[in-house]
C-alpha cells in the first residue's frame, strides 16, 4: 500500500482548498422584550409639535364635615396633575456598496434590516423599562426591599399586590396587576410551595 502522494494541501493545488459557506445564517439569540407590550399608547397627530401633555384629575378628599340642612355645601376646586412627554428620535443606518450586495453569499440587506428591526424593538423596550424603573422607585411606599440572597416567593408577590392596592393603584379589568419577572426569580417563584 502506498500513501496518497497528492493531498488537498499539496503545493500548487491551492485552488482546491476552498471553503463552503452556508448561505443561511445561524439564528442568533434575542432577548424577550416584554415592556412595550405593557404600555398604553397615545397618538400624537401630525403637525402638532413634539410634545404631548397628559393629565389626570387629583383626588378630592373625603367630605367629613356634615352640612347644615337647607344650606349649600362647600364648593370644590378640582385640580389636575400634568405630565409632558416629548417625542425623541432614535435611529441608525447601514449602507452597502453595490458590489457587496451583488457578491455577498447571503441577502445581506434583508438580513441586516431584520437585525436592525430587532435593534429598534430592543431600544423601545429599554426605554420603557428605564421609565418603569424610574417611576417605580419614585414611590417609596410600593418599593419592597429584599435582603441579599433572598428568593422570590409567593409572599413577596402578594405583598407587592397589596402595596399597590394600598396606594390605590387599580388592577386591570381582569383584577390582575401586570408584572414582569426575569427567569431567575421566576424559577424561585415556581419552586415556592407556600
PDB file of C-alpha atoms in Angstrom:
ATOM      1  CA  UNK A   1       0.000   0.000   0.000  1.00  0.00           C
ATOM      2  CA  UNK A   2       1.305   3.401  -0.951  1.00  0.00           C
ATOM      3  CA  UNK A   3       0.017   6.506   0.852  1.00  0.00           C
ATOM      4  CA  UNK A   4      -1.565   9.136  -1.377  1.00  0.00           C
ATOM      5  CA  UNK A   5       1.006  11.407  -2.937  1.00  0.00           C
ATOM      6  CA  UNK A   6      -1.406  14.232  -3.761  1.00  0.00           C
ATOM      7  CA  UNK A   7      -3.406  15.847  -0.945  1.00  0.00           C
ATOM      8  CA  UNK A   8      -5.701  18.855  -0.720  1.00  0.00           C
ATOM      9  CA  UNK A   9      -2.799  20.629   0.950  1.00  0.00           C
ATOM     10  CA  UNK A  10      -0.300  19.831  -1.807  1.00  0.00           C
ATOM     11  CA  UNK A  11       1.586  22.911  -3.012  1.00  0.00           C
ATOM     12  CA  UNK A  12       0.428  24.097  -6.392  1.00  0.00           C
ATOM     13  CA  UNK A  13      -3.171  22.936  -5.842  1.00  0.00           C
ATOM     14  CA  UNK A  14      -4.268  25.805  -3.615  1.00  0.00           C
ATOM     15  CA  UNK A  15      -7.417  26.285  -5.721  1.00  0.00           C
ATOM     16  CA  UNK A  16      -8.689  23.033  -4.218  1.00  0.00           C
ATOM     17  CA  UNK A  17      -8.585  24.431  -0.701  1.00  0.00           C
ATOM     18  CA  UNK A  18     -11.970  26.035  -0.949  1.00  0.00           C
ATOM     19  CA  UNK A  19     -14.455  26.619   1.847  1.00  0.00           C
ATOM     20  CA  UNK A  20     -18.169  26.037   1.556  1.00  0.00           C
ATOM     21  CA  UNK A  21     -20.107  28.847   3.180  1.00  0.00           C
ATOM     22  CA  UNK A  22     -23.611  28.066   4.347  1.00  0.00           C
ATOM     23  CA  UNK A  23     -25.871  30.730   2.910  1.00  0.00           C
ATOM     24  CA  UNK A  24     -28.334  30.685   5.773  1.00  0.00           C
ATOM     25  CA  UNK A  25     -27.053  32.295   8.962  1.00  0.00           C
ATOM     26  CA  UNK A  26     -27.410  30.516  12.269  1.00  0.00           C
ATOM     27  CA  UNK A  27     -30.160  32.220  14.243  1.00  0.00           C
ATOM     28  CA  UNK A  28     -28.774  34.422  16.991  1.00  0.00           C
ATOM     29  CA  UNK A  29     -30.314  34.591  20.444  1.00  0.00           C
ATOM     30  CA  UNK A  30     -32.502  37.596  21.070  1.00  0.00           C
ATOM     31  CA  UNK A  31     -33.910  38.774  24.373  1.00  0.00           C
ATOM     32  CA  UNK A  32     -37.599  38.689  25.193  1.00  0.00           C
ATOM     33  CA  UNK A  33     -38.915  42.247  25.082  1.00  0.00           C
ATOM     34  CA  UNK A  34     -41.929  42.469  27.433  1.00  0.00           C
ATOM     35  CA  UNK A  35     -42.001  46.122  28.457  1.00  0.00           C
ATOM     36  CA  UNK A  36     -43.510  47.840  25.414  1.00  0.00           C
ATOM     37  CA  UNK A  37     -46.426  45.385  25.436  1.00  0.00           C
ATOM     38  CA  UNK A  38     -47.438  46.650  28.895  1.00  0.00           C
ATOM     39  CA  UNK A  39     -47.595  50.318  27.923  1.00  0.00           C
ATOM     40  CA  UNK A  40     -50.599  52.337  26.861  1.00  0.00           C
ATOM     41  CA  UNK A  41     -50.059  54.242  23.652  1.00  0.00           C
ATOM     42  CA  UNK A  42     -51.165  57.699  22.621  1.00  0.00           C
ATOM     43  CA  UNK A  43     -51.115  59.055  19.077  1.00  0.00           C
ATOM     44  CA  UNK A  44     -49.546  62.430  18.567  1.00  0.00           C
ATOM     45  CA  UNK A  45     -51.287  63.843  15.474  1.00  0.00           C
ATOM     46  CA  UNK A  46     -49.166  65.124  12.605  1.00  0.00           C
ATOM     47  CA  UNK A  47     -48.149  68.781  12.653  1.00  0.00           C
ATOM     48  CA  UNK A  48     -48.903  69.267  16.347  1.00  0.00           C
ATOM     49  CA  UNK A  49     -45.408  69.667  17.732  1.00  0.00           C
ATOM     50  CA  UNK A  50     -43.212  67.152  19.528  1.00  0.00           C
ATOM     51  CA  UNK A  51     -44.771  67.189  22.973  1.00  0.00           C
ATOM     52  CA  UNK A  52     -47.927  65.556  24.216  1.00  0.00           C
ATOM     53  CA  UNK A  53     -49.321  66.701  27.547  1.00  0.00           C
ATOM     54  CA  UNK A  54     -51.086  64.089  29.637  1.00  0.00           C
ATOM     55  CA  UNK A  55     -53.207  64.986  32.635  1.00  0.00           C
ATOM     56  CA  UNK A  56     -55.239  63.423  35.382  1.00  0.00           C
ATOM     57  CA  UNK A  57     -57.552  64.872  37.981  1.00  0.00           C
ATOM     58  CA  UNK A  58     -56.224  64.885  41.513  1.00  0.00           C
ATOM     59  CA  UNK A  59     -58.338  63.012  44.004  1.00  0.00           C
ATOM     60  CA  UNK A  60     -60.796  65.009  46.059  1.00  0.00           C
ATOM     61  CA  UNK A  61     -60.576  64.384  49.771  1.00  0.00           C
ATOM     62  CA  UNK A  62     -63.379  62.786  51.705  1.00  0.00           C
ATOM     63  CA  UNK A  63     -66.138  65.186  52.794  1.00  0.00           C
ATOM     64  CA  UNK A  64     -66.105  64.514  56.543  1.00  0.00           C
ATOM     65  CA  UNK A  65     -67.833  67.660  57.803  1.00  0.00           C
ATOM     66  CA  UNK A  66     -71.605  67.385  57.889  1.00  0.00           C
ATOM     67  CA  UNK A  67     -73.556  70.149  56.212  1.00  0.00           C
ATOM     68  CA  UNK A  68     -76.316  72.217  57.694  1.00  0.00           C
ATOM     69  CA  UNK A  69     -79.766  71.383  56.469  1.00  0.00           C
ATOM     70  CA  UNK A  70     -81.077  73.861  53.932  1.00  0.00           C
ATOM     71  CA  UNK A  71     -77.623  75.228  53.011  1.00  0.00           C
ATOM     72  CA  UNK A  72     -75.314  74.596  50.106  1.00  0.00           C
ATOM     73  CA  UNK A  73     -72.181  72.619  50.917  1.00  0.00           C
ATOM     74  CA  UNK A  74     -68.624  73.770  50.432  1.00  0.00           C
ATOM     75  CA  UNK A  75     -67.573  74.390  46.836  1.00  0.00           C
ATOM     76  CA  UNK A  76     -64.978  72.072  45.387  1.00  0.00           C
ATOM     77  CA  UNK A  77     -61.939  73.215  43.425  1.00  0.00           C
ATOM     78  CA  UNK A  78     -60.795  70.358  41.256  1.00  0.00           C
ATOM     79  CA  UNK A  79     -57.102  70.310  40.392  1.00  0.00           C
ATOM     80  CA  UNK A  80     -55.127  68.357  37.835  1.00  0.00           C
ATOM     81  CA  UNK A  81     -51.644  66.969  37.528  1.00  0.00           C
ATOM     82  CA  UNK A  82     -49.923  67.147  34.185  1.00  0.00           C
ATOM     83  CA  UNK A  83     -47.057  65.308  32.625  1.00  0.00           C
ATOM     84  CA  UNK A  84     -45.449  66.213  29.342  1.00  0.00           C
ATOM     85  CA  UNK A  85     -43.849  63.644  27.084  1.00  0.00           C
ATOM     86  CA  UNK A  86     -41.592  64.798  24.275  1.00  0.00           C
ATOM     87  CA  UNK A  87     -41.110  62.643  21.208  1.00  0.00           C
ATOM     88  CA  UNK A  88     -37.484  61.661  20.683  1.00  0.00           C
ATOM     89  CA  UNK A  89     -35.967  60.081  17.632  1.00  0.00           C
ATOM     90  CA  UNK A  90     -33.612  57.108  17.775  1.00  0.00           C
ATOM     91  CA  UNK A  91     -32.031  55.816  14.593  1.00  0.00           C
ATOM     92  CA  UNK A  92     -29.064  54.176  12.888  1.00  0.00           C
ATOM     93  CA  UNK A  93     -28.403  53.216   9.310  1.00  0.00           C
ATOM     94  CA  UNK A  94     -26.462  50.721   7.252  1.00  0.00           C
ATOM     95  CA  UNK A  95     -25.121  51.412   3.796  1.00  0.00           C
ATOM     96  CA  UNK A  96     -23.901  48.747   1.386  1.00  0.00           C
ATOM     97  CA  UNK A  97     -21.849  49.022  -1.751  1.00  0.00           C
ATOM     98  CA  UNK A  98     -23.421  47.676  -4.906  1.00  0.00           C
ATOM     99  CA  UNK A  99     -20.593  45.186  -5.334  1.00  0.00           C
ATOM    100  CA  UNK A 100     -21.187  43.822  -1.838  1.00  0.00           C
ATOM    101  CA  UNK A 101     -24.923  43.413  -2.464  1.00  0.00           C
ATOM    102  CA  UNK A 102     -24.218  41.595  -5.724  1.00  0.00           C
ATOM    103  CA  UNK A 103     -21.484  39.314  -4.380  1.00  0.00           C
ATOM    104  CA  UNK A 104     -22.443  38.579  -0.776  1.00  0.00           C
ATOM    105  CA  UNK A 105     -23.313  34.945  -0.137  1.00  0.00           C
ATOM    106  CA  UNK A 106     -26.498  35.908   1.718  1.00  0.00           C
ATOM    107  CA  UNK A 107     -29.199  38.533   1.230  1.00  0.00           C
ATOM    108  CA  UNK A 108     -27.179  40.951   3.348  1.00  0.00           C
ATOM    109  CA  UNK A 109     -29.537  43.922   3.012  1.00  0.00           C
ATOM    110  CA  UNK A 110     -32.590  41.932   4.141  1.00  0.00           C
ATOM    111  CA  UNK A 111     -30.677  40.192   6.927  1.00  0.00           C
ATOM    112  CA  UNK A 112     -29.286  43.484   8.221  1.00  0.00           C
ATOM    113  CA  UNK A 113     -32.763  45.025   8.039  1.00  0.00           C
ATOM    114  CA  UNK A 114     -34.081  42.194  10.217  1.00  0.00           C
ATOM    115  CA  UNK A 115     -31.296  42.741  12.762  1.00  0.00           C
ATOM    116  CA  UNK A 116     -31.991  46.475  12.782  1.00  0.00           C
ATOM    117  CA  UNK A 117     -35.694  45.748  13.311  1.00  0.00           C
ATOM    118  CA  UNK A 118     -34.756  43.827  16.445  1.00  0.00           C
ATOM    119  CA  UNK A 119     -32.472  46.712  17.450  1.00  0.00           C
ATOM    120  CA  UNK A 120     -35.468  49.067  17.188  1.00  0.00           C
ATOM    121  CA  UNK A 121     -37.604  46.781  19.364  1.00  0.00           C
ATOM    122  CA  UNK A 122     -34.757  46.456  21.870  1.00  0.00           C
ATOM    123  CA  UNK A 123     -34.435  50.257  22.004  1.00  0.00           C
ATOM    124  CA  UNK A 124     -38.177  50.742  22.650  1.00  0.00           C
ATOM    125  CA  UNK A 125     -38.136  48.004  25.287  1.00  0.00           C
ATOM    126  CA  UNK A 126     -35.105  49.523  27.038  1.00  0.00           C
ATOM    127  CA  UNK A 127     -36.679  52.991  27.072  1.00  0.00           C
ATOM    128  CA  UNK A 128     -39.934  51.603  28.512  1.00  0.00           C
ATOM    129  CA  UNK A 129     -38.042  49.583  31.140  1.00  0.00           C
ATOM    130  CA  UNK A 130     -35.993  52.625  32.162  1.00  0.00           C
ATOM    131  CA  UNK A 131     -39.169  54.690  32.559  1.00  0.00           C
ATOM    132  CA  UNK A 132     -40.880  51.945  34.580  1.00  0.00           C
ATOM    133  CA  UNK A 133     -37.893  51.638  36.881  1.00  0.00           C
ATOM    134  CA  UNK A 134     -37.699  55.394  37.426  1.00  0.00           C
ATOM    135  CA  UNK A 135     -41.418  55.611  38.229  1.00  0.00           C
ATOM    136  CA  UNK A 136     -41.368  52.537  40.461  1.00  0.00           C
ATOM    137  CA  UNK A 137     -38.549  53.820  42.647  1.00  0.00           C
ATOM    138  CA  UNK A 138     -40.140  57.289  42.848  1.00  0.00           C
ATOM    139  CA  UNK A 139     -42.970  55.992  45.054  1.00  0.00           C
ATOM    140  CA  UNK A 140     -41.189  54.600  48.098  1.00  0.00           C
ATOM    141  CA  UNK A 141     -44.421  53.182  49.531  1.00  0.00           C
ATOM    142  CA  UNK A 142     -44.523  50.487  46.857  1.00  0.00           C
ATOM    143  CA  UNK A 143     -40.826  49.570  46.903  1.00  0.00           C
ATOM    144  CA  UNK A 144     -40.251  46.217  48.572  1.00  0.00           C
ATOM    145  CA  UNK A 145     -36.721  45.887  49.886  1.00  0.00           C
ATOM    146  CA  UNK A 146     -35.320  42.393  49.765  1.00  0.00           C
ATOM    147  CA  UNK A 147     -32.264  41.251  51.628  1.00  0.00           C
ATOM    148  CA  UNK A 148     -29.270  39.907  49.786  1.00  0.00           C
ATOM    149  CA  UNK A 149     -29.747  36.274  48.741  1.00  0.00           C
ATOM    150  CA  UNK A 150     -33.490  36.446  49.397  1.00  0.00           C
ATOM    151  CA  UNK A 151     -35.525  34.347  46.985  1.00  0.00           C
ATOM    152  CA  UNK A 152     -38.631  35.460  45.137  1.00  0.00           C
ATOM    153  CA  UNK A 153     -41.622  33.964  46.856  1.00  0.00           C
ATOM    154  CA  UNK A 154     -45.394  33.963  46.612  1.00  0.00           C
ATOM    155  CA  UNK A 155     -45.404  36.003  49.814  1.00  0.00           C
ATOM    156  CA  UNK A 156     -43.379  38.790  48.154  1.00  0.00           C
ATOM    157  CA  UNK A 157     -45.715  38.793  45.148  1.00  0.00           C
ATOM    158  CA  UNK A 158     -48.765  39.062  47.423  1.00  0.00           C
ATOM    159  CA  UNK A 159     -47.013  41.847  49.357  1.00  0.00           C
ATOM    160  CA  UNK A 160     -46.360  43.690  46.078  1.00  0.00           C
ATOM    161  CA  UNK A 161     -50.011  43.382  45.008  1.00  0.00           C
ATOM    162  CA  UNK A 162     -51.234  44.633  48.384  1.00  0.00           C
ATOM    163  CA  UNK A 163     -48.723  47.507  48.369  1.00  0.00           C
ATOM    164  CA  UNK A 164     -50.128  48.593  45.004  1.00  0.00           C
ATOM    165  CA  UNK A 165     -53.711  48.310  46.253  1.00  0.00           C
ATOM    166  CA  UNK A 166     -52.747  50.273  49.384  1.00  0.00           C
ATOM    167  CA  UNK A 167     -51.593  53.108  47.097  1.00  0.00           C
ATOM    168  CA  UNK A 168     -54.941  52.967  45.246  1.00  0.00           C
ATOM    169  CA  UNK A 169     -53.372  51.529  42.103  1.00  0.00           C
ATOM    170  CA  UNK A 170     -56.126  49.858  40.156  1.00  0.00           C
ATOM    171  CA  UNK A 171     -55.625  46.450  38.613  1.00  0.00           C
ATOM    172  CA  UNK A 172     -56.528  45.685  35.029  1.00  0.00           C
ATOM    173  CA  UNK A 173     -60.090  44.759  34.089  1.00  0.00           C
ATOM    174  CA  UNK A 174     -59.384  41.112  34.947  1.00  0.00           C
ATOM    175  CA  UNK A 175     -58.457  42.101  38.518  1.00  0.00           C
ATOM    176  CA  UNK A 176     -54.775  41.380  37.991  1.00  0.00           C
ATOM    177  CA  UNK A 177     -51.713  43.626  38.022  1.00  0.00           C
ATOM    178  CA  UNK A 178     -49.087  43.444  35.295  1.00  0.00           C
ATOM    179  CA  UNK A 179     -45.756  42.136  36.454  1.00  0.00           C
ATOM    180  CA  UNK A 180     -42.566  41.434  34.572  1.00  0.00           C
ATOM    181  CA  UNK A 181     -40.169  38.962  36.092  1.00  0.00           C
ATOM    182  CA  UNK A 182     -36.872  37.647  34.812  1.00  0.00           C
ATOM    183  CA  UNK A 183     -36.242  33.888  34.593  1.00  0.00           C
ATOM    184  CA  UNK A 184     -34.071  33.506  37.717  1.00  0.00           C
ATOM    185  CA  UNK A 185     -36.621  34.859  40.230  1.00  0.00           C
ATOM    186  CA  UNK A 186     -39.418  33.243  38.204  1.00  0.00           C
ATOM    187  CA  UNK A 187     -37.705  29.905  38.849  1.00  0.00           C
ATOM    188  CA  UNK A 188     -37.664  30.681  42.572  1.00  0.00           C
ATOM    189  CA  UNK A 189     -41.335  31.634  42.472  1.00  0.00           C
ATOM    190  CA  UNK A 190     -42.326  28.466  40.614  1.00  0.00           C
ATOM    191  CA  UNK A 191     -40.479  26.385  43.209  1.00  0.00           C
ATOM    192  CA  UNK A 192     -42.150  28.138  46.147  1.00  0.00           C
ATOM    193  CA  UNK A 193     -44.700  25.673  47.501  1.00  0.00           C
ATOM    194  CA  UNK A 194     -46.295  28.030  50.028  1.00  0.00           C
TER     195      UNK A 194
END
